[in-house]
Amino acid sequence: MSARRSRPSLYISVDIEADGPIPGPYSMLSFGAAVAGVQDADGFTPADPVERTFYRELRPISAEFVPEALAVSGLDRERLEREGGEPATALAEFSDWVREVSVGAQPVMCGYPASYDWTFLYWYLIRFTGASPFGHSGCLDMKTLYATKAGLPLRAVAKGTMPRELLSRRRHTHHALDDAIEQAELFANLMAWTGPGAR
């Protein structure tokens, strides 16, 4: 039986900033994306994550918010209520961008941790566009990727526990595009890493 042929995977690092723990009652206020690289039968090829990026700030969809969550991003909800993009427009533009950068490949969202960012991104895509360019399961969690390669329990993993050479030299600023780019570099380093003790 021959191996099933599949298209390459194009990994897109996504970071979101929100004003609460779950979408619906709370709002995704901004999101950024950066192409991290492509994987085919010959392996993974990193991309320069600043070359192909996407960023939008959004109008809140509800009046509810958690002050502590809002403070993380430093975004101004009152300004976003006036000036933020309409979610339906921004998510449609994002879907078009994902399709454009992933011609010939299957797009895969990657995040750290993907569980939070994917929850908001997928909910917003389905709610406001009716579809996801990633499908329903096209996401990869960098935290899990590291835990698997390092042979560690998932709960033992944090960026502070990772070898320094895996981390991006960029600061984690809680600006969604900055963080998407930073985490794209982390992802490329993780894909190249062969595990503990590797030179």
mmCIF file of N, CA, C and O in Angstrom, residues 66-129:
data_model
loop_
_atom_site.group_PDB
_atom_site.id
_atom_site.type_symbol
_atom_site.label_atom_id
_atom_site.label_comp_id
_atom_site.label_asym_id
_atom_site.label_seq_id
_atom_site.Cartn_x
_atom_site.Cartn_y
_atom_site.Cartn_z
ATOM 1 N N VAL A 66 -13.345 41.416 31.603
ATOM 2 C CA VAL A 66 -12.620 41.164 32.849
ATOM 3 C C VAL A 66 -11.474 42.166 32.899
ATOM 4 O O VAL A 66 -10.585 42.115 32.034
ATOM 5 N N PRO A 67 -11.481 43.085 33.854
ATOM 6 C CA PRO A 67 -10.449 44.131 33.871
ATOM 7 C C PRO A 67 -9.025 43.591 33.811
ATOM 8 O O PRO A 67 -8.164 44.151 33.127
ATOM 9 N N GLU A 68 -8.765 42.496 34.527
ATOM 10 C CA GLU A 68 -7.409 41.936 34.539
ATOM 11 C C GLU A 68 -7.010 41.435 33.149
ATOM 12 O O GLU A 68 -5.855 41.566 32.736
ATOM 13 N N ALA A 69 -7.962 40.839 32.425
ATOM 14 C CA ALA A 69 -7.667 40.348 31.074
ATOM 15 C C ALA A 69 -7.423 41.520 30.127
ATOM 16 O O ALA A 69 -6.512 41.485 29.289
ATOM 17 N N LEU A 70 -8.229 42.550 30.254
ATOM 18 C CA LEU A 70 -8.074 43.733 29.409
ATOM 19 C C LEU A 70 -6.728 44.404 29.661
ATOM 20 O O LEU A 70 -6.067 44.881 28.725
ATOM 21 N N ALA A 71 -6.293 44.421 30.909
ATOM 22 C CA ALA A 71 -5.043 45.095 31.265
ATOM 23 C C ALA A 71 -3.831 44.425 30.632
ATOM 24 O O ALA A 71 -2.811 45.083 30.382
ATOM 25 N N VAL A 72 -3.919 43.123 30.348
ATOM 26 C CA VAL A 72 -2.778 42.406 29.763
ATOM 27 C C VAL A 72 -2.365 43.030 28.441
ATOM 28 O O VAL A 72 -1.181 43.243 28.176
ATOM 29 N N SER A 73 -3.336 43.325 27.589
ATOM 30 C CA SER A 73 -3.029 43.853 26.256
ATOM 31 C C SER A 73 -2.787 45.356 26.264
ATOM 32 O O SER A 73 -2.126 45.887 25.370
ATOM 33 N N GLY A 74 -3.353 46.049 27.245
ATOM 34 C CA GLY A 74 -3.250 47.500 27.262
ATOM 35 C C GLY A 74 -4.122 48.186 26.232
ATOM 36 O O GLY A 74 -4.024 49.399 26.024
ATOM 37 N N LEU A 75 -5.007 47.427 25.560
ATOM 38 C CA LEU A 75 -5.893 48.016 24.560
ATOM 39 C C LEU A 75 -7.016 48.808 25.233
ATOM 40 O O LEU A 75 -7.452 48.470 26.330
ATOM 41 N N ASP A 76 -7.466 49.842 24.570
ATOM 42 C CA ASP A 76 -8.498 50.740 25.085
ATOM 43 C C ASP A 76 -9.848 50.323 24.497
ATOM 44 O O ASP A 76 -10.100 50.529 23.306
ATOM 45 N N ARG A 77 -10.701 49.746 25.314
ATOM 46 C CA ARG A 77 -12.010 49.281 24.824
ATOM 47 C C ARG A 77 -12.869 50.425 24.285
ATOM 48 O O ARG A 77 -13.559 50.263 23.276
ATOM 49 N N GLU A 78 -12.822 51.565 24.932
ATOM 50 C CA GLU A 78 -13.631 52.695 24.464
ATOM 51 C C GLU A 78 -13.187 53.136 23.068
ATOM 52 O O GLU A 78 -14.019 53.439 22.208
ATOM 53 N N ARG A 79 -11.889 53.154 22.843
ATOM 54 C CA ARG A 79 -11.390 53.494 21.506
ATOM 55 C C ARG A 79 -11.816 52.437 20.494
ATOM 56 O O ARG A 79 -12.252 52.762 19.375
ATOM 57 N N LEU A 80 -11.722 51.168 20.883
ATOM 58 C CA LEU A 80 -12.092 50.098 19.957
ATOM 59 C C LEU A 80 -13.591 50.103 19.654
ATOM 60 O O LEU A 80 -14.003 49.721 18.555
ATOM 61 N N GLU A 81 -14.406 50.512 20.614
ATOM 62 C CA GLU A 81 -15.846 50.626 20.341
ATOM 63 C C GLU A 81 -16.112 51.655 19.257
ATOM 64 O O GLU A 81 -17.043 51.501 18.453
ATOM 65 N N ARG A 82 -15.277 52.686 19.185
ATOM 66 C CA ARG A 82 -15.422 53.725 18.156
ATOM 67 C C ARG A 82 -14.691 53.368 16.868
ATOM 68 O O ARG A 82 -15.196 53.579 15.773
ATOM 69 N N GLU A 83 -13.457 52.825 16.998
ATOM 70 C CA GLU A 83 -12.568 52.702 15.850
ATOM 71 C C GLU A 83 -12.241 51.266 15.446
ATOM 72 O O GLU A 83 -11.648 51.049 14.383
ATOM 73 N N GLY A 84 -12.591 50.295 16.274
ATOM 74 C CA GLY A 84 -12.240 48.907 15.971
ATOM 75 C C GLY A 84 -12.941 48.401 14.721
ATOM 76 O O GLY A 84 -14.046 48.827 14.389
ATOM 77 N N GLY A 85 -12.295 47.490 14.034
ATOM 78 C CA GLY A 85 -12.873 46.914 12.832
ATOM 79 C C GLY A 85 -14.083 46.046 13.141
ATOM 80 O O GLY A 85 -14.178 45.450 14.220
ATOM 81 N N GLU A 86 -15.000 45.993 12.178
ATOM 82 C CA GLU A 86 -16.132 45.087 12.318
ATOM 83 C C GLU A 86 -15.618 43.651 12.232
ATOM 84 O O GLU A 86 -14.898 43.310 11.276
ATOM 85 N N PRO A 87 -15.972 42.790 13.187
ATOM 86 C CA PRO A 87 -15.462 41.420 13.160
ATOM 87 C C PRO A 87 -15.724 40.691 11.842
ATOM 88 O O PRO A 87 -14.836 39.993 11.334
ATOM 89 N N ALA A 88 -16.907 40.846 11.271
ATOM 90 C CA ALA A 88 -17.212 40.125 10.026
ATOM 91 C C ALA A 88 -16.267 40.538 8.911
ATOM 92 O O ALA A 88 -15.788 39.687 8.137
ATOM 93 N N THR A 89 -15.972 41.817 8.820
ATOM 94 C CA THR A 89 -15.061 42.296 7.774
ATOM 95 C C THR A 89 -13.638 41.817 8.025
ATOM 96 O O THR A 89 -12.969 41.299 7.128
ATOM 97 N N ALA A 90 -13.163 41.980 9.272
ATOM 98 C CA ALA A 90 -11.793 41.606 9.606
ATOM 99 C C ALA A 90 -11.551 40.118 9.442
ATOM 100 O O ALA A 90 -10.508 39.701 8.919
ATOM 101 N N LEU A 91 -12.503 39.287 9.860
ATOM 102 C CA LEU A 91 -12.322 37.841 9.751
ATOM 103 C C LEU A 91 -12.412 37.368 8.297
ATOM 104 O O LEU A 91 -11.721 36.420 7.903
ATOM 105 N N ALA A 92 -13.228 38.033 7.498
ATOM 106 C CA ALA A 92 -13.273 37.706 6.066
ATOM 107 C C ALA A 92 -11.949 38.073 5.405
ATOM 108 O O ALA A 92 -11.419 37.308 4.574
ATOM 109 N N GLU A 93 -11.400 39.235 5.754
ATOM 110 C CA GLU A 93 -10.099 39.634 5.213
ATOM 111 C C GLU A 93 -9.007 38.661 5.651
ATOM 112 O O GLU A 93 -8.116 38.308 4.854
ATOM 113 N N PHE A 94 -9.075 38.220 6.902
ATOM 114 C CA PHE A 94 -8.091 37.254 7.386
ATOM 115 C C PHE A 94 -8.197 35.933 6.627
ATOM 116 O O PHE A 94 -7.173 35.361 6.206
ATOM 117 N N SER A 95 -9.405 35.442 6.424
ATOM 118 C CA SER A 95 -9.591 34.186 5.682
ATOM 119 C C SER A 95 -9.019 34.297 4.278
ATOM 120 O O SER A 95 -8.362 33.369 3.790
ATOM 121 N N ASP A 96 -9.246 35.438 3.629
ATOM 122 C CA ASP A 96 -8.688 35.661 2.291
ATOM 123 C C ASP A 96 -7.164 35.656 2.331
ATOM 124 O O ASP A 96 -6.501 35.081 1.457
ATOM 125 N N TRP A 97 -6.594 36.288 3.359
ATOM 126 C CA TRP A 97 -5.136 36.327 3.505
ATOM 127 C C TRP A 97 -4.568 34.925 3.710
ATOM 128 O O TRP A 97 -3.562 34.559 3.090
ATOM 129 N N VAL A 98 -5.215 34.135 4.574
ATOM 130 C CA VAL A 98 -4.737 32.763 4.820
ATOM 131 C C VAL A 98 -4.747 31.973 3.513
ATOM 132 O O VAL A 98 -3.775 31.280 3.175
ATOM 133 N N ARG A 99 -5.824 32.080 2.746
ATOM 134 C CA ARG A 99 -5.891 31.355 1.473
ATOM 135 C C ARG A 99 -4.812 31.830 0.503
ATOM 136 O O ARG A 99 -4.217 31.035 -0.220
ATOM 137 N N GLU A 100 -4.538 33.125 0.513
ATOM 138 C CA GLU A 100 -3.531 33.684 -0.396
ATOM 139 C C GLU A 100 -2.131 33.184 -0.065
ATOM 140 O O GLU A 100 -1.369 32.800 -0.964
ATOM 141 N N VAL A 101 -1.754 33.189 1.222
ATOM 142 C CA VAL A 101 -0.386 32.795 1.593
ATOM 143 C C VAL A 101 -0.195 31.288 1.578
ATOM 144 O O VAL A 101 0.942 30.811 1.578
ATOM 145 N N SER A 102 -1.296 30.527 1.552
ATOM 146 C CA SER A 102 -1.160 29.067 1.633
ATOM 147 C C SER A 102 -1.517 28.359 0.326
ATOM 148 O O SER A 102 -1.825 27.171 0.346
ATOM 149 N N VAL A 103 -1.436 29.073 -0.790
ATOM 150 C CA VAL A 103 -1.712 28.438 -2.080
ATOM 151 C C VAL A 103 -0.794 27.221 -2.250
ATOM 152 O O VAL A 103 0.419 27.305 -2.046
ATOM 153 N N GLY A 104 -1.385 26.074 -2.568
ATOM 154 C CA GLY A 104 -0.616 24.843 -2.753
ATOM 155 C C GLY A 104 -0.310 24.092 -1.472
ATOM 156 O O GLY A 104 0.326 23.038 -1.506
ATOM 157 N N ALA A 105 -0.743 24.629 -0.341
ATOM 158 C CA ALA A 105 -0.470 23.991 0.954
ATOM 159 C C ALA A 105 -1.727 24.032 1.811
ATOM 160 O O ALA A 105 -2.685 24.738 1.502
ATOM 161 N N GLN A 106 -1.714 23.262 2.877
ATOM 162 C CA GLN A 106 -2.812 23.282 3.840
ATOM 163 C C GLN A 106 -2.401 24.170 5.011
ATOM 164 O O GLN A 106 -1.384 23.922 5.657
ATOM 165 N N PRO A 107 -3.176 25.230 5.300
ATOM 166 C CA PRO A 107 -2.803 26.105 6.412
ATOM 167 C C PRO A 107 -3.052 25.447 7.762
ATOM 168 O O PRO A 107 -4.064 24.778 7.965
ATOM 169 N N VAL A 108 -2.106 25.645 8.670
ATOM 170 C CA VAL A 108 -2.211 25.136 10.036
ATOM 171 C C VAL A 108 -1.899 26.298 10.973
ATOM 172 O O VAL A 108 -0.853 26.939 10.862
ATOM 173 N N MET A 109 -2.816 26.579 11.887
ATOM 174 C CA MET A 109 -2.578 27.609 12.889
ATOM 175 C C MET A 109 -1.696 27.018 13.987
ATOM 176 O O MET A 109 -1.909 25.885 14.433
ATOM 177 N N CYS A 110 -0.677 27.758 14.417
ATOM 178 C CA CYS A 110 0.106 27.318 15.572
ATOM 179 C C CYS A 110 0.121 28.449 16.600
ATOM 180 O O CYS A 110 0.118 29.630 16.250
ATOM 181 N N GLY A 111 0.078 28.070 17.865
ATOM 182 C CA GLY A 111 0.016 29.062 18.929
ATOM 183 C C GLY A 111 0.677 28.556 20.194
ATOM 184 O O GLY A 111 0.981 27.372 20.328
ATOM 185 N N TYR A 112 0.905 29.486 21.124
ATOM 186 C CA TYR A 112 1.480 29.140 22.422
ATOM 187 C C TYR A 112 0.730 29.889 23.521
ATOM 188 O O TYR A 112 0.953 31.079 23.708
ATOM 189 N N PRO A 113 -0.142 29.192 24.246
ATOM 190 C CA PRO A 113 -0.673 27.870 23.923
ATOM 191 C C PRO A 113 -1.793 28.017 22.905
ATOM 192 O O PRO A 113 -2.535 29.006 22.921
ATOM 193 N N ALA A 114 -1.913 27.063 22.030
ATOM 194 C CA ALA A 114 -2.926 27.156 20.974
ATOM 195 C C ALA A 114 -4.338 27.105 21.536
ATOM 196 O O ALA A 114 -5.258 27.671 20.951
ATOM 197 N N SER A 115 -4.525 26.457 22.667
ATOM 198 C CA SER A 115 -5.882 26.250 23.188
ATOM 199 C C SER A 115 -6.635 27.557 23.376
ATOM 200 O O SER A 115 -7.815 27.658 23.010
ATOM 201 N N TYR A 116 -5.994 28.569 23.886
ATOM 202 C CA TYR A 116 -6.666 29.855 24.125
ATOM 203 C C TYR A 116 -6.886 30.599 22.814
ATOM 204 O O TYR A 116 -8.005 31.017 22.494
ATOM 205 N N ASP A 117 -5.826 30.763 22.041
ATOM 206 C CA ASP A 117 -5.917 31.536 20.807
ATOM 207 C C ASP A 117 -6.843 30.863 19.799
ATOM 208 O O ASP A 117 -7.641 31.528 19.131
ATOM 209 N N TRP A 118 -6.753 29.537 19.673
ATOM 210 C CA TRP A 118 -7.604 28.795 18.741
ATOM 211 C C TRP A 118 -9.074 28.909 19.127
ATOM 212 O O TRP A 118 -9.943 29.048 18.268
ATOM 213 N N THR A 119 -9.378 28.858 20.426
ATOM 214 C CA THR A 119 -10.765 28.957 20.872
ATOM 215 C C THR A 119 -11.408 30.240 20.359
ATOM 216 O O THR A 119 -12.501 30.222 19.788
ATOM 217 N N PHE A 120 -10.728 31.361 20.556
ATOM 218 C CA PHE A 120 -11.263 32.641 20.088
ATOM 219 C C PHE A 120 -11.273 32.711 18.558
ATOM 220 O O PHE A 120 -12.273 33.110 17.951
ATOM 221 N N LEU A 121 -10.152 32.344 17.943
ATOM 222 C CA LEU A 121 -10.056 32.484 16.488
ATOM 223 C C LEU A 121 -11.100 31.635 15.786
ATOM 224 O O LEU A 121 -11.814 32.123 14.895
ATOM 225 N N TYR A 122 -11.217 30.374 16.162
ATOM 226 C CA TYR A 122 -12.172 29.486 15.490
ATOM 227 C C TYR A 122 -13.613 29.949 15.726
ATOM 228 O O TYR A 122 -14.434 29.988 14.801
ATOM 229 N N TRP A 123 -13.926 30.332 16.956
ATOM 230 C CA TRP A 123 -15.283 30.806 17.264
ATOM 231 C C TRP A 123 -15.619 32.026 16.411
ATOM 232 O O TRP A 123 -16.703 32.106 15.822
ATOM 233 N N TYR A 124 -14.691 32.973 16.353
ATOM 234 C CA TYR A 124 -14.928 34.180 15.556
ATOM 235 C C TYR A 124 -15.071 33.851 14.067
ATOM 236 O O TYR A 124 -15.926 34.413 13.374
ATOM 237 N N LEU A 125 -14.236 32.963 13.553
ATOM 238 C CA LEU A 125 -14.332 32.590 12.137
ATOM 239 C C LEU A 125 -15.694 31.979 11.825
ATOM 240 O O LEU A 125 -16.341 32.361 10.843
ATOM 241 N N ILE A 126 -16.135 31.051 12.657
ATOM 242 C CA ILE A 126 -17.424 30.396 12.406
ATOM 243 C C ILE A 126 -18.569 31.383 12.626
ATOM 244 O O ILE A 126 -19.500 31.460 11.816
ATOM 245 N N ARG A 127 -18.500 32.164 13.681
ATOM 246 C CA ARG A 127 -19.585 33.104 13.985
ATOM 247 C C ARG A 127 -19.738 34.177 12.915
ATOM 248 O O ARG A 127 -20.857 34.536 12.532
ATOM 249 N N PHE A 128 -18.625 34.704 12.421
ATOM 250 C CA PHE A 128 -18.701 35.866 11.548
ATOM 251 C C PHE A 128 -18.472 35.581 10.066
ATOM 252 O O PHE A 128 -18.793 36.429 9.229
ATOM 253 N N THR A 129 -17.916 34.408 9.727
ATOM 254 C CA THR A 129 -17.745 34.087 8.300
ATOM 255 C C THR A 129 -18.402 32.763 7.921
ATOM 256 O O THR A 129 -18.559 32.482 6.742
#
